[in-house]
């Protein structure tokens, strides 16, 4: 048994932690949050140079990691520092799908992603789809050798910055069928695709996409026709590890800030850390954060396992972290008092990150239901 | 005690029901739809919105339910006040801005001079004065009595120096009531005075604090050599703590917020009927439905606890630790409802659509989704302000464990 990081991952963690603690404080991030782009291209480029994006891809894909624990290591640090740059959407989801399914021309984009020179987005969720991964109402209809896309995509993170958007569309079956979903690589400025962008409450930007007779040639197709669901669910499984690890990192920051605040803030003539009622609540949070850490380890350690085991552990992590994350966000704010509700205090952003994680690819209830269903299959 | 023992009655009597119908009729007729739509959508109200509703209530004579009739109040008992508050919340009426009406007004009536009452009370009703509260300081939150803002006597003025914070809606105010330290050598609670200060006095600077939901709702107020006439002191010098505590008990009327919770729960149900999950409405999802039911059950019980206390108050019994209990339970329930609303919105809870954008741009996703995450984060304040829930628990524990059972 060994729960220590490999030497390489330890180095990655140290490098990333040092870079972010030097360069990414509350003021820097608040300026990024208020910028039109919603992320900092310079920081993106520097992190790419440090190999942070490469760590999310396997050697065969041109990276040097790509396993569950590589993803967890990177995203825990990104979560600690409340980084808003689009590592999940551009690299893990967009780049990951291209790497898994792409032909030669599409694989070339992966290289550019790893170098920090290409931005991607995944346009899968739809206005009425909520968290249902199989929900695809957008249609792809044959058009000569290519297809024509029609439909709408909801809350597409990083869409405005993306050079290419990976769009899911249905070629057969009904709205909630797993079979019949295809993927296409669409240039962001494709005729017929319009974006309405907006900032997100926890940082970064997203857009609503309208696809109105978007004509694509055969080169746009990513992977086999109608077989997109499996690749999507594999990447979303990696996203569950990333989101869980990110929330864990953010929770570490939330509890560390709270510990520091409690030992320095005095009321009634003594540090508030000396009040037993508050001590016990802090202790409960620390217990739960260790639970979250173990849940992340389980999810990361099973990312390469058979889909059933992978998904049970992924659903378990998202369920547990959805619950614990809310508790930690709310309690750390409460233990601080009003100060934690101000934009200029680090915890404000960190708490928003933790809570809003629950709105990506399923909340705690969605994953609880999933966990139960997967357990039933396992018998 | 009663000569004729009457059985338990869980409902309003005929008079009270008639009163409720009258309130409903008034709201249907007089509450501007544009205002209730804003409240219902969770949009921020501007000063003109507040002033408009204030004027409508004042014209009807229903602006000051807690004031005695001699000062222009309604003369309602606790049950009627509760009915009024609940119906207003259910109709999505704007909250009555409390600083003048429910905070300062009662203090002036109890402790102010005749001149202060004659001058200030009518101006609160007319809306001429918008008051804000100068209580908390960066170093004095839950431990309010440790406040440091100094007022030094200089002839017939006090000279005030210091800083107040969390001053809600101070940007609209022309007056501020402040707790200041007039005797630094006395025990913390015994050296405090209560001053009424014009916001346009030289030396006052107001700085907005941006909250985590992007709203400039609270402010810092800085005082540098601010000269305040001695006649602007309420009551005696160094007795301000007594007045402040009196104010805090009035701040706690309607602390349970039953009407807000009912309105919030109804809105969560509307959302959950509209949202589809796995091919069926979210409201039929057993996990979501169970969360919803738990809150509803808690709310039903708390509403009755609230009525029990109100009914006793209407018979002249002062509430004790119950108001602390209602503050804790009431805020926890409201926050739980905010959490349900956030969950119900799904991915569309993520967009941050600022007030400025809402005016010009179409909403992102369903119209109910826009404000839910903002409200969830903003309402973390409910368990922090007005005496944090930890302070309320201290009050309950001290009262009960010291054997002081009421």
XYZ file of C-alpha atoms in Angstrom:
785
model
C 0.000 0.000 0.000
C 1.293 3.447 -0.866
C -0.625 6.686 -0.908
C 2.323 8.960 -1.673
C 2.624 10.824 -4.939
C 5.304 9.608 -7.356
C 8.399 11.768 -7.511
C 7.283 13.239 -10.814
C 3.833 14.166 -9.532
C 5.377 15.580 -6.366
C 7.554 17.826 -8.513
C 4.574 18.873 -10.575
C 2.657 19.696 -7.409
C 5.543 21.706 -5.932
C 6.142 23.643 -9.133
C 2.508 24.468 -9.631
C 1.947 25.400 -6.004
C 4.977 27.697 -5.971
C 4.018 29.378 -9.247
C 0.441 30.010 -8.147
C 1.309 31.226 -4.660
C 3.775 33.688 -6.224
C 1.605 34.885 -9.093
C -2.051 34.261 -8.407
C -3.361 36.170 -5.407
C -6.792 37.672 -4.768
C -5.996 40.951 -6.508
C -4.592 39.291 -9.605
C -7.621 37.024 -9.832
C -10.149 39.797 -9.227
C -8.584 41.702 -12.130
C -8.901 38.572 -14.303
C -12.528 38.115 -13.215
C -13.344 41.635 -14.317
C -11.508 41.387 -17.631
C -13.390 40.972 -20.909
C -11.626 37.701 -21.696
C -12.296 36.179 -18.283
C -8.888 34.508 -18.192
C -5.252 35.633 -18.425
C -3.533 34.497 -21.663
C -0.117 35.257 -20.159
C -0.716 33.014 -17.150
C -2.149 30.342 -19.450
C 1.007 30.439 -21.564
C 3.291 30.288 -18.514
C 1.415 27.354 -17.024
C 1.583 25.564 -20.379
C 5.350 26.110 -20.348
C 5.525 24.593 -16.871
C 3.894 21.485 -18.326
C 0.598 21.799 -16.512
C -1.423 21.087 -19.658
C 0.934 18.312 -20.761
C 0.366 16.600 -17.415
C -3.261 16.040 -18.445
C -2.282 13.941 -21.518
C -0.578 10.562 -21.834
C 2.801 10.115 -23.497
C 1.127 8.561 -26.521
C -0.958 11.721 -26.803
C 2.081 13.976 -26.577
C 1.945 14.685 -22.853
C 3.566 13.107 -19.828
C 0.706 12.082 -17.550
C -2.977 11.779 -18.283
C -3.754 9.274 -15.529
C -6.286 9.851 -12.751
C -3.622 10.883 -10.246
C -2.018 13.333 -12.685
C -5.382 14.983 -13.177
C -6.085 15.023 -9.442
C -2.656 16.510 -8.664
C -3.077 19.356 -11.142
C -6.675 20.194 -10.280
C -6.144 20.100 -6.529
C -3.529 22.839 -6.925
C -5.711 24.815 -9.341
C -8.512 24.575 -6.790
C -6.278 25.667 -3.922
C -5.444 28.867 -5.752
C -8.942 29.356 -7.188
C -7.590 29.439 -10.746
C -10.227 30.451 -13.294
C -8.265 29.602 -16.452
C -10.034 26.956 -18.602
C -7.997 23.824 -17.829
C -11.069 21.644 -17.549
C -12.895 22.812 -20.651
C -10.054 23.520 -23.017
C -7.540 20.858 -22.033
C -9.189 17.975 -20.212
C -12.486 17.930 -22.113
C -11.742 19.505 -25.499
C -8.169 18.322 -25.835
C -8.992 14.979 -24.259
C -11.726 14.255 -26.809
C -9.485 15.226 -29.730
C -6.699 13.032 -28.364
C -9.028 10.078 -27.867
C -10.887 10.231 -31.180
C -9.042 12.550 -33.546
C -7.644 11.775 -36.975
C -4.189 13.035 -37.873
C -5.249 16.589 -38.619
C -7.273 16.759 -35.409
C -4.390 15.283 -33.382
C -2.284 18.222 -34.522
C -4.605 20.450 -32.527
C -3.781 18.461 -29.382
C -0.148 19.452 -29.744
C -1.203 23.107 -29.983
C -3.418 22.721 -26.905
C -0.538 21.261 -24.880
C 1.666 24.152 -25.984
C -0.991 26.599 -24.795
C -1.583 27.862 -28.313
C -5.062 26.571 -29.028
C -8.268 27.077 -27.083
C -11.149 24.600 -27.169
C -14.608 24.236 -25.695
C -17.085 21.377 -25.421
C -20.642 22.225 -26.477
C -22.677 19.315 -25.185
C -25.244 20.443 -22.593
C -28.519 21.859 -23.901
C -31.120 24.272 -22.533
C -33.538 21.497 -21.517
C -30.893 18.864 -20.825
C -29.980 19.714 -17.254
C -27.333 17.133 -16.258
C -28.514 14.255 -18.447
C -25.423 13.242 -20.388
C -27.412 11.427 -23.067
C -29.720 14.377 -23.708
C -28.946 15.596 -27.228
C -31.689 17.284 -29.246
C -29.296 19.080 -31.610
C -29.509 17.349 -34.988
C -26.852 16.530 -37.577
C -28.403 15.794 -40.976
C -26.397 14.496 -43.985
C -25.463 17.174 -46.487
C -23.405 15.850 -49.378
C -20.302 14.339 -47.797
C -20.793 16.384 -44.649
C -23.610 17.380 -42.290
C -25.769 20.339 -41.346
C -26.189 21.122 -37.626
C -29.252 22.663 -36.045
C -29.864 23.181 -32.346
C -28.918 24.997 -29.173
C -26.177 24.451 -26.623
C -26.252 25.785 -23.070
C -23.597 27.231 -20.752
C -20.694 26.355 -23.045
C -17.700 27.238 -20.895
C -14.800 28.931 -22.729
C -16.760 29.112 -26.001
C -15.872 32.713 -26.825
C -12.137 32.123 -26.389
C -12.162 28.807 -28.248
C -10.599 28.437 -31.690
C -12.674 25.288 -32.145
C -15.808 24.092 -30.414
C -16.528 20.378 -30.129
C -20.247 20.053 -30.706
C -22.358 16.984 -29.988
C -25.305 16.340 -32.297
C -27.716 13.527 -32.877
C -27.689 11.543 -36.103
C -30.219 8.936 -35.017
C -32.471 7.935 -32.133
C -34.527 10.091 -29.785
C -33.493 12.848 -27.429
C -32.451 10.667 -24.474
C -30.821 7.767 -26.405
C -27.184 6.978 -25.804
C -26.729 5.683 -29.335
C -26.800 8.106 -32.226
C -24.736 10.948 -30.730
C -21.902 12.197 -32.930
C -19.164 14.758 -32.309
C -17.955 17.496 -34.653
C -15.080 19.943 -34.516
C -16.531 23.316 -35.445
C -14.473 26.465 -35.987
C -15.723 29.117 -33.590
C -16.444 31.505 -36.460
C -18.380 28.926 -38.515
C -21.292 30.368 -40.507
C -24.584 29.840 -38.714
C -23.117 29.455 -35.210
C -23.823 32.407 -32.930
C -22.527 32.858 -29.390
C -24.038 34.937 -26.603
C -21.401 35.212 -23.920
C -21.552 36.044 -20.211
C -19.377 35.708 -17.111
C -19.851 32.832 -14.664
C -20.499 33.354 -10.969
C -17.363 31.415 -10.021
C -15.148 32.994 -12.694
C -14.447 32.407 -16.365
C -16.956 32.867 -19.146
C -19.496 30.773 -21.004
C -21.908 31.253 -23.865
C -25.241 30.137 -25.243
C -24.772 28.672 -28.729
C -27.309 28.726 -31.494
C -26.564 26.414 -34.431
C -28.618 27.501 -37.400
C -27.843 25.427 -40.492
C -24.155 25.108 -39.721
C -22.678 23.291 -42.743
C -19.677 21.096 -42.023
C -17.450 19.094 -44.358
C -16.501 15.475 -43.642
C -13.237 16.620 -42.020
C -15.226 18.080 -39.119
C -16.377 14.685 -37.868
C -14.661 13.519 -34.657
C -14.783 9.748 -34.167
C -17.334 7.327 -35.563
C -20.888 8.336 -36.447
C -23.383 7.844 -33.645
C -20.740 6.544 -31.217
C -19.916 9.752 -29.337
C -21.536 8.842 -26.044
C -18.840 6.440 -24.903
C -16.020 8.900 -25.546
C -18.003 11.647 -23.873
C -18.717 9.571 -20.795
C -15.044 8.601 -20.542
C -13.978 12.246 -20.634
C -16.716 13.296 -18.244
C -15.419 10.596 -15.883
C -12.054 12.374 -15.988
C -13.895 15.657 -15.419
C -15.434 14.180 -12.258
C -11.938 13.470 -10.921
C -10.836 16.980 -11.875
C -13.862 18.706 -10.334
C -13.593 16.641 -7.146
C -9.886 17.402 -6.801
C -10.469 21.067 -7.560
C -13.120 21.269 -4.851
C -10.778 19.474 -2.441
C -8.001 22.003 -3.096
C -10.443 24.868 -2.622
C -11.654 23.327 0.646
C -8.056 23.134 1.878
C -7.713 26.852 1.233
C -11.070 27.591 2.856
C -10.163 25.740 6.054
C -6.616 27.181 6.136
C -7.961 30.741 5.818
C -10.485 30.009 8.544
C -7.883 28.564 10.896
C -5.684 31.647 10.412
C -8.603 34.006 10.882
C -9.864 32.270 14.004
C -6.479 32.453 15.675
C -6.032 36.171 14.946
C -9.567 37.582 15.218
C -10.362 38.618 18.786
C -13.841 39.190 20.179
C -14.760 39.350 23.862
C -11.070 39.814 24.640
C -9.739 36.590 23.170
C -9.113 34.881 19.839
C -12.324 33.351 18.560
C -10.375 30.095 18.077
C -10.579 29.690 21.869
C -14.388 29.317 21.845
C -15.208 25.632 22.121
C -18.398 25.890 20.078
C -16.321 27.153 17.150
C -13.472 24.701 17.776
C -15.837 21.771 17.391
C -17.256 23.087 14.166
C -13.777 23.559 12.761
C -12.898 20.020 13.847
C -15.946 18.668 12.025
C -14.863 20.453 8.857
C -11.383 18.981 9.039
C -12.837 15.492 9.458
C -14.987 15.988 6.376
C -12.118 17.381 4.297
C -10.159 14.186 4.965
C -13.209 12.227 3.807
C -13.164 14.320 0.645
C -9.461 13.653 0.154
C -10.040 9.908 0.313
C -12.971 10.172 -2.070
C -10.725 11.964 -4.567
C -8.068 9.266 -4.202
C -10.667 6.572 -4.859
C -12.001 8.340 -7.921
C -8.544 9.088 -9.303
C -7.297 5.571 -8.612
C -10.218 4.032 -10.491
C -10.242 6.335 -13.514
C -8.449 3.681 -15.587
C -10.597 0.824 -14.226
C -13.541 -0.802 -16.022
C -16.394 1.706 -16.601
C -18.603 0.367 -13.811
C -15.903 0.644 -11.131
C -14.721 3.946 -12.555
C -18.198 5.422 -12.523
C -19.168 4.129 -9.086
C -16.093 5.759 -7.587
C -16.611 8.908 -9.610
C -20.240 9.171 -8.541
C -19.247 8.481 -4.930
C -16.705 11.305 -4.996
C -19.100 13.802 -6.554
C -21.856 12.841 -4.105
C -19.629 13.143 -1.063
C -17.907 16.299 -2.238
C -21.182 17.942 -3.197
C -22.328 17.513 0.397
C -19.015 18.295 2.094
C -18.267 21.181 -0.247
C -21.458 22.963 0.658
C -20.792 22.391 4.352
C -17.230 23.711 4.119
C -18.179 26.743 2.022
C -21.044 27.726 4.305
C -19.320 26.992 7.589
C -16.048 28.718 6.734
C -17.994 31.841 5.764
C -20.007 31.625 8.976
C -16.924 31.107 11.169
C -15.398 34.240 9.640
C -18.489 36.436 9.742
C -19.155 39.305 7.344
C -15.558 39.689 6.154
C -15.779 36.421 4.193
C -18.658 37.845 2.167
C -16.569 40.638 0.677
C -15.163 40.387 -2.823
C -11.690 41.442 -1.734
C -11.323 38.590 0.746
C -9.939 35.370 -0.733
C -12.584 33.087 0.745
C -15.408 34.784 -1.198
C -14.132 33.417 -4.493
C -13.001 30.105 -3.036
C -16.434 29.461 -1.521
C -18.109 30.229 -4.841
C -15.794 27.796 -6.631
C -16.600 25.043 -4.168
C -20.362 25.477 -4.342
C -20.585 26.005 -8.093
C -18.617 22.808 -8.752
C -21.891 21.144 -7.847
C -23.456 22.578 -11.019
C -21.121 20.939 -13.500
C -21.984 17.530 -14.911
C -24.372 16.719 -12.107
C -25.006 17.839 -8.559
C -24.810 15.737 -5.424
C -28.354 14.368 -5.874
C -27.732 13.445 -9.495
C -24.624 11.507 -8.536
C -26.301 9.834 -5.581
C -28.979 8.528 -7.923
C -26.266 7.422 -10.328
C -24.317 5.698 -7.577
C -27.393 3.755 -6.531
C -28.177 2.717 -10.111
C -24.590 1.618 -10.745
C -24.604 -0.413 -7.533
C -27.769 -2.139 -8.656
C -26.038 -3.177 -11.865
C -23.047 -4.455 -9.896
C -25.420 -6.477 -7.697
C -55.221 31.406 34.624
C -58.196 32.020 32.382
C -61.522 31.647 34.078
C -63.005 30.024 31.042
C -60.607 27.563 29.569
C -60.809 27.535 25.776
C -59.634 24.718 23.577
C -56.639 24.986 21.242
C -57.416 26.980 18.103
C -54.898 26.741 15.292
C -56.542 29.277 13.042
C -57.232 32.966 12.856
C -60.579 34.155 14.229
C -63.202 35.892 12.077
C -61.856 39.382 12.740
C -58.360 38.305 11.869
C -59.510 36.619 8.677
C -61.399 39.749 7.700
C -58.258 41.738 8.320
C -56.264 39.365 6.146
C -58.768 39.815 3.320
C -58.475 43.561 3.701
C -54.676 43.349 3.436
C -54.955 41.119 0.379
C -57.362 43.548 -1.242
C -55.046 46.445 -0.568
C -52.036 44.611 -2.011
C -53.953 43.516 -5.103
C -55.000 47.091 -5.711
C -52.033 49.169 -4.606
C -48.855 47.128 -4.975
C -47.422 48.201 -8.354
C -46.938 45.089 -10.540
C -43.578 46.432 -11.727
C -42.341 46.444 -8.125
C -43.599 42.987 -7.201
C -42.165 41.620 -10.446
C -38.741 42.943 -9.474
C -38.980 41.457 -5.986
C -40.193 38.164 -7.362
C -37.354 38.032 -9.886
C -34.797 38.751 -7.185
C -33.684 41.987 -8.841
C -32.082 44.675 -6.703
C -34.392 47.547 -5.843
C -33.152 51.087 -6.265
C -33.941 54.016 -4.002
C -36.880 55.119 -6.136
C -38.456 51.652 -5.800
C -38.176 51.753 -2.017
C -39.451 55.330 -1.854
C -42.446 54.465 -4.015
C -43.626 51.604 -1.810
C -42.877 53.630 1.322
C -45.141 56.427 0.028
C -47.973 54.034 -0.879
C -47.942 52.480 2.592
C -47.727 55.870 4.249
C -50.709 57.161 2.293
C -52.704 54.149 3.500
C -51.479 54.632 7.078
C -49.925 51.164 7.100
C -46.278 52.118 7.069
C -45.546 51.709 10.764
C -47.283 48.588 12.102
C -45.153 48.563 15.248
C -45.721 52.209 16.163
C -48.469 53.370 18.515
C -51.284 55.324 16.904
C -50.331 58.636 18.556
C -47.153 58.652 16.453
C -48.858 57.623 13.231
C -48.689 53.872 13.695
C -51.408 51.317 12.979
C -52.202 50.226 16.496
C -52.226 46.573 15.417
C -51.667 43.723 17.794
C -48.979 41.108 17.179
C -51.301 38.823 15.209
C -52.322 41.586 12.804
C -48.729 42.701 12.356
C -47.827 39.127 11.502
C -50.688 38.801 9.011
C -49.644 42.031 7.346
C -45.975 41.012 7.099
C -46.797 37.582 5.776
C -49.258 38.823 3.150
C -46.753 41.443 1.979
C -44.063 38.795 1.581
C -46.388 36.419 -0.277
C -47.401 39.216 -2.633
C -43.709 39.989 -3.295
C -43.969 43.469 -1.875
C -40.654 45.233 -1.238
C -39.328 44.790 2.253
C -39.969 47.887 4.358
C -36.559 49.475 4.904
C -36.236 48.955 8.649
C -33.625 51.449 9.803
C -35.932 54.370 10.556
C -39.212 52.550 11.080
C -38.392 49.493 13.148
C -34.985 50.376 14.544
C -34.625 54.077 15.341
C -38.318 54.979 15.660
C -39.006 52.813 18.732
C -35.794 54.032 20.410
C -36.811 57.658 19.934
C -40.300 57.000 21.252
C -38.883 55.346 24.354
C -35.785 57.431 25.070
C -35.773 60.504 22.778
C -36.554 64.049 23.882
C -39.895 65.609 22.944
C -38.069 67.778 20.428
C -36.405 64.729 18.843
C -39.703 62.865 18.600
C -41.484 65.869 17.091
C -38.700 66.438 14.587
C -37.635 62.984 13.495
C -40.684 60.692 13.695
C -42.758 62.525 11.054
C -39.732 62.697 8.783
C -39.322 58.902 9.025
C -42.944 58.428 7.958
C -42.787 60.977 5.157
C -39.617 59.418 3.801
C -37.781 62.719 4.087
C -35.095 61.000 6.165
C -33.497 57.728 5.149
C -31.617 56.359 8.150
C -28.754 53.918 8.213
C -27.163 52.094 11.099
C -23.720 52.855 12.565
C -23.225 49.935 14.932
C -20.644 47.362 13.763
C -16.979 48.199 13.412
C -14.146 46.209 11.873
C -13.079 45.119 15.366
C -16.544 45.021 16.916
C -18.871 42.477 15.362
C -20.447 39.925 17.645
C -18.652 41.741 20.469
C -20.427 44.997 19.672
C -19.688 46.578 23.066
C -15.970 46.668 22.209
C -16.638 49.443 19.671
C -13.947 52.132 19.425
C -15.419 55.044 17.475
C -14.721 57.991 19.770
C -16.852 61.004 20.512
C -15.100 63.736 22.501
C -17.075 66.618 23.949
C -16.031 70.063 22.683
C -18.385 72.774 23.963
C -21.859 72.065 22.628
C -20.581 69.519 20.093
C -19.134 66.042 20.049
C -16.152 65.431 17.789
C -16.434 61.955 16.302
C -13.539 59.889 14.923
C -13.602 56.262 13.857
C -15.019 53.768 11.416
C -18.296 51.895 11.081
C -18.894 49.001 8.733
C -21.623 46.751 7.211
C -23.780 49.859 6.875
C -26.629 48.495 4.776
C -27.959 50.810 2.051
C -25.929 53.669 3.508
C -25.570 54.971 -0.043
C -29.221 56.073 0.068
C -29.131 57.531 3.576
C -29.062 61.157 4.647
C -28.854 60.264 8.364
C -27.014 57.715 10.440
C -27.609 56.651 14.037
C -24.360 55.693 15.709
C -23.010 54.068 18.794
C -19.919 55.967 19.908
C -17.598 55.710 22.871
C -17.841 58.746 25.121
C -16.041 57.300 28.162
C -13.037 55.142 27.262
C -12.258 54.449 30.920
C -15.598 52.937 31.874
C -16.516 49.265 31.513
C -17.170 48.494 27.815
C -20.964 48.734 27.986
C -20.991 51.795 30.223
C -19.099 54.328 28.117
C -21.261 54.290 25.001
C -23.594 57.020 23.711
C -26.191 57.061 20.955
C -25.842 59.875 18.396
C -27.925 61.019 15.428
C -25.685 62.322 12.656
C -26.291 64.051 9.322
C -24.525 62.133 6.560
C -23.538 65.409 4.871
C -21.582 66.651 7.900
C -17.989 67.421 6.850
C -15.596 64.576 7.686
C -17.937 61.673 6.813
C -16.885 59.427 3.979
C -18.891 56.462 2.711
C -17.139 53.678 0.822
C -19.079 50.832 -0.760
C -18.075 47.243 0.072
C -18.480 44.864 -2.857
C -20.047 41.632 -1.654
C -19.388 38.182 -3.078
C -22.568 38.267 -5.155
C -21.432 41.462 -6.857
C -23.831 43.810 -5.086
C -22.807 47.048 -3.357
C -25.343 46.582 -0.583
C -23.203 47.480 2.418
C -20.706 50.242 3.129
C -17.939 51.430 5.368
C -18.472 54.834 6.954
C -15.414 56.791 8.048
C -15.599 59.671 10.538
C -12.796 62.240 10.701
C -13.328 65.112 13.187
C -17.056 65.051 12.550
C -18.804 67.707 14.670
C -22.182 66.611 16.018
C -24.378 68.954 18.103
C -24.881 67.648 21.645
C -28.663 67.902 21.183
C -28.352 65.067 18.639
C -27.596 62.638 21.448
C -30.454 60.319 22.318
C -31.015 59.990 26.075
C -28.194 60.283 28.530
C -24.485 60.291 27.872
C -22.864 56.872 28.426
C -26.256 55.106 28.501
C -26.284 54.281 24.796
C -25.872 50.534 25.326
C -29.278 50.356 26.999
C -30.865 52.035 23.977
C -28.917 49.836 21.577
C -30.164 46.687 23.276
C -33.708 48.013 23.142
C -33.249 48.595 19.412
C -31.935 45.083 18.898
C -35.054 43.577 20.445
C -37.147 45.554 17.966
C -34.905 44.499 15.110
C -35.999 40.978 15.947
C -39.674 41.423 15.187
C -40.530 39.330 12.147
C -37.223 37.610 12.724
C -38.685 34.257 11.667
C -39.327 35.536 8.131
C -42.131 33.025 7.605
C -43.592 34.990 4.710
C -40.249 35.149 2.899
C -39.782 31.422 3.340
C -43.282 30.630 2.083
C -42.785 32.798 -0.975
C -39.355 31.234 -1.547
C -40.669 27.700 -1.228
C -43.473 28.397 -3.696
C -40.928 29.700 -6.145
C -38.720 26.600 -5.742
C -41.754 24.440 -6.486
C -42.490 26.415 -9.648
C -38.900 25.907 -10.754
C -38.918 22.207 -9.948
C -42.101 21.698 -11.968
C -40.503 23.359 -14.980
C -37.096 21.658 -14.806
C -36.864 18.273 -16.486
C -34.452 15.642 -15.216
C -34.152 12.218 -16.838
C -37.382 12.781 -18.746
C -39.575 13.775 -15.796
C -40.131 16.982 -13.843
C -37.528 17.577 -11.142
C -40.289 17.858 -8.553
C -40.958 14.133 -9.090
C -37.330 13.233 -8.509
C -37.353 11.452 -5.124
C -34.073 13.003 -3.997
C -35.115 16.549 -4.754
C -38.652 15.924 -3.515
C -37.286 14.645 -0.196
C -35.172 17.768 0.300
C -38.148 19.942 -0.540
C -40.418 18.047 1.834
C -37.961 18.275 4.734
C -37.820 22.049 4.420
C -41.559 22.345 4.049
C -42.125 20.261 7.188
C -39.654 22.424 9.114
C -41.344 25.554 7.842
C -44.824 24.340 8.811
C -43.624 23.694 12.347
C -41.704 26.936 12.617
C -44.653 28.959 11.348
C -46.680 27.518 14.211
C -43.915 28.181 16.734
C -43.951 31.741 15.451
C -47.731 31.979 15.868
C -47.530 30.548 19.382
C -45.102 33.287 20.359
C -47.140 35.961 18.579
C -50.310 34.803 20.229
C -48.655 35.042 23.617
C -47.264 38.464 22.747
C -50.747 39.606 21.749
C -51.845 38.651 25.263
C -49.089 40.825 26.655
C -46.362 38.286 27.390
C -42.938 39.481 26.284
C -40.972 36.967 24.234
C -37.726 35.808 25.783
C -35.299 33.314 24.351
C -37.924 32.338 21.775
C -36.944 35.231 19.531
C -33.398 33.850 19.479
C -34.781 30.435 18.592
C -36.841 31.894 15.769
C -33.855 33.828 14.460
C -31.740 30.682 14.214
C -34.420 28.402 12.795
C -35.919 31.052 10.542
C -32.606 31.942 8.914
C -31.526 28.320 8.529
C -34.804 27.535 6.744
C -34.480 30.540 4.443
C -30.935 29.549 3.590
C -32.021 25.980 2.928
C -34.665 27.282 0.513
C -31.999 29.369 -1.245
C -29.937 26.198 -1.564
C -32.884 24.317 -3.080
C -33.444 27.117 -5.585
C -29.784 26.969 -6.592
C -29.994 23.192 -7.043
C -33.238 23.409 -8.974
C -31.731 25.774 -11.538
C -29.107 23.172 -12.526
C -26.391 24.371 -14.948
C -28.228 27.646 -15.446
C -27.349 28.640 -11.880
C -23.814 29.248 -13.148
C -24.175 32.398 -15.303
C -23.434 35.611 -13.448
C -25.824 38.095 -14.926
C -25.287 41.398 -13.192
C -28.057 43.875 -12.536
C -26.604 46.125 -15.207
C -26.825 43.391 -17.828
C -30.336 42.349 -16.881
C -31.799 45.609 -18.122
C -30.634 45.300 -21.724
C -29.964 41.633 -22.303
C -32.341 38.741 -22.502
C -32.016 36.431 -19.499
C -29.676 33.468 -19.861
C -31.674 30.271 -19.570
C -35.063 30.231 -17.838
C -35.942 33.573 -16.220
C -36.096 32.055 -12.740
C -32.487 30.875 -12.863
C -30.749 34.266 -13.052
C -30.767 35.357 -9.419
C -30.697 32.038 -7.531
C -26.957 31.599 -7.047
C -26.546 35.293 -6.209
C -29.292 35.016 -3.617
C -27.822 31.839 -2.192
C -24.479 33.573 -1.599
C -25.989 36.891 -0.528
C -28.228 35.253 2.068
C -25.302 33.734 3.886
C -25.613 37.094 5.650
C -28.847 36.019 7.331
C -27.044 33.836 9.865
C -24.331 36.468 10.389
C -26.150 39.772 10.878
C -28.664 40.945 13.461
C -26.771 39.046 16.160
C -25.077 36.037 14.564
C -26.659 32.628 15.032
C -23.783 31.773 17.368
C -24.675 34.751 19.574
C -28.323 33.630 19.524
C -27.285 30.151 20.659
C -25.255 31.740 23.458
C -28.344 33.621 24.566
C -30.456 30.449 24.530
C -27.816 28.403 26.325
C -27.120 31.056 28.950
C -30.797 31.523 29.671
C -31.605 27.839 29.918
C -28.436 26.561 31.549
C -28.458 29.357 34.117
C -31.885 28.108 35.160
C -33.626 31.294 34.029
C -36.582 29.514 32.470
C -39.389 31.720 31.294
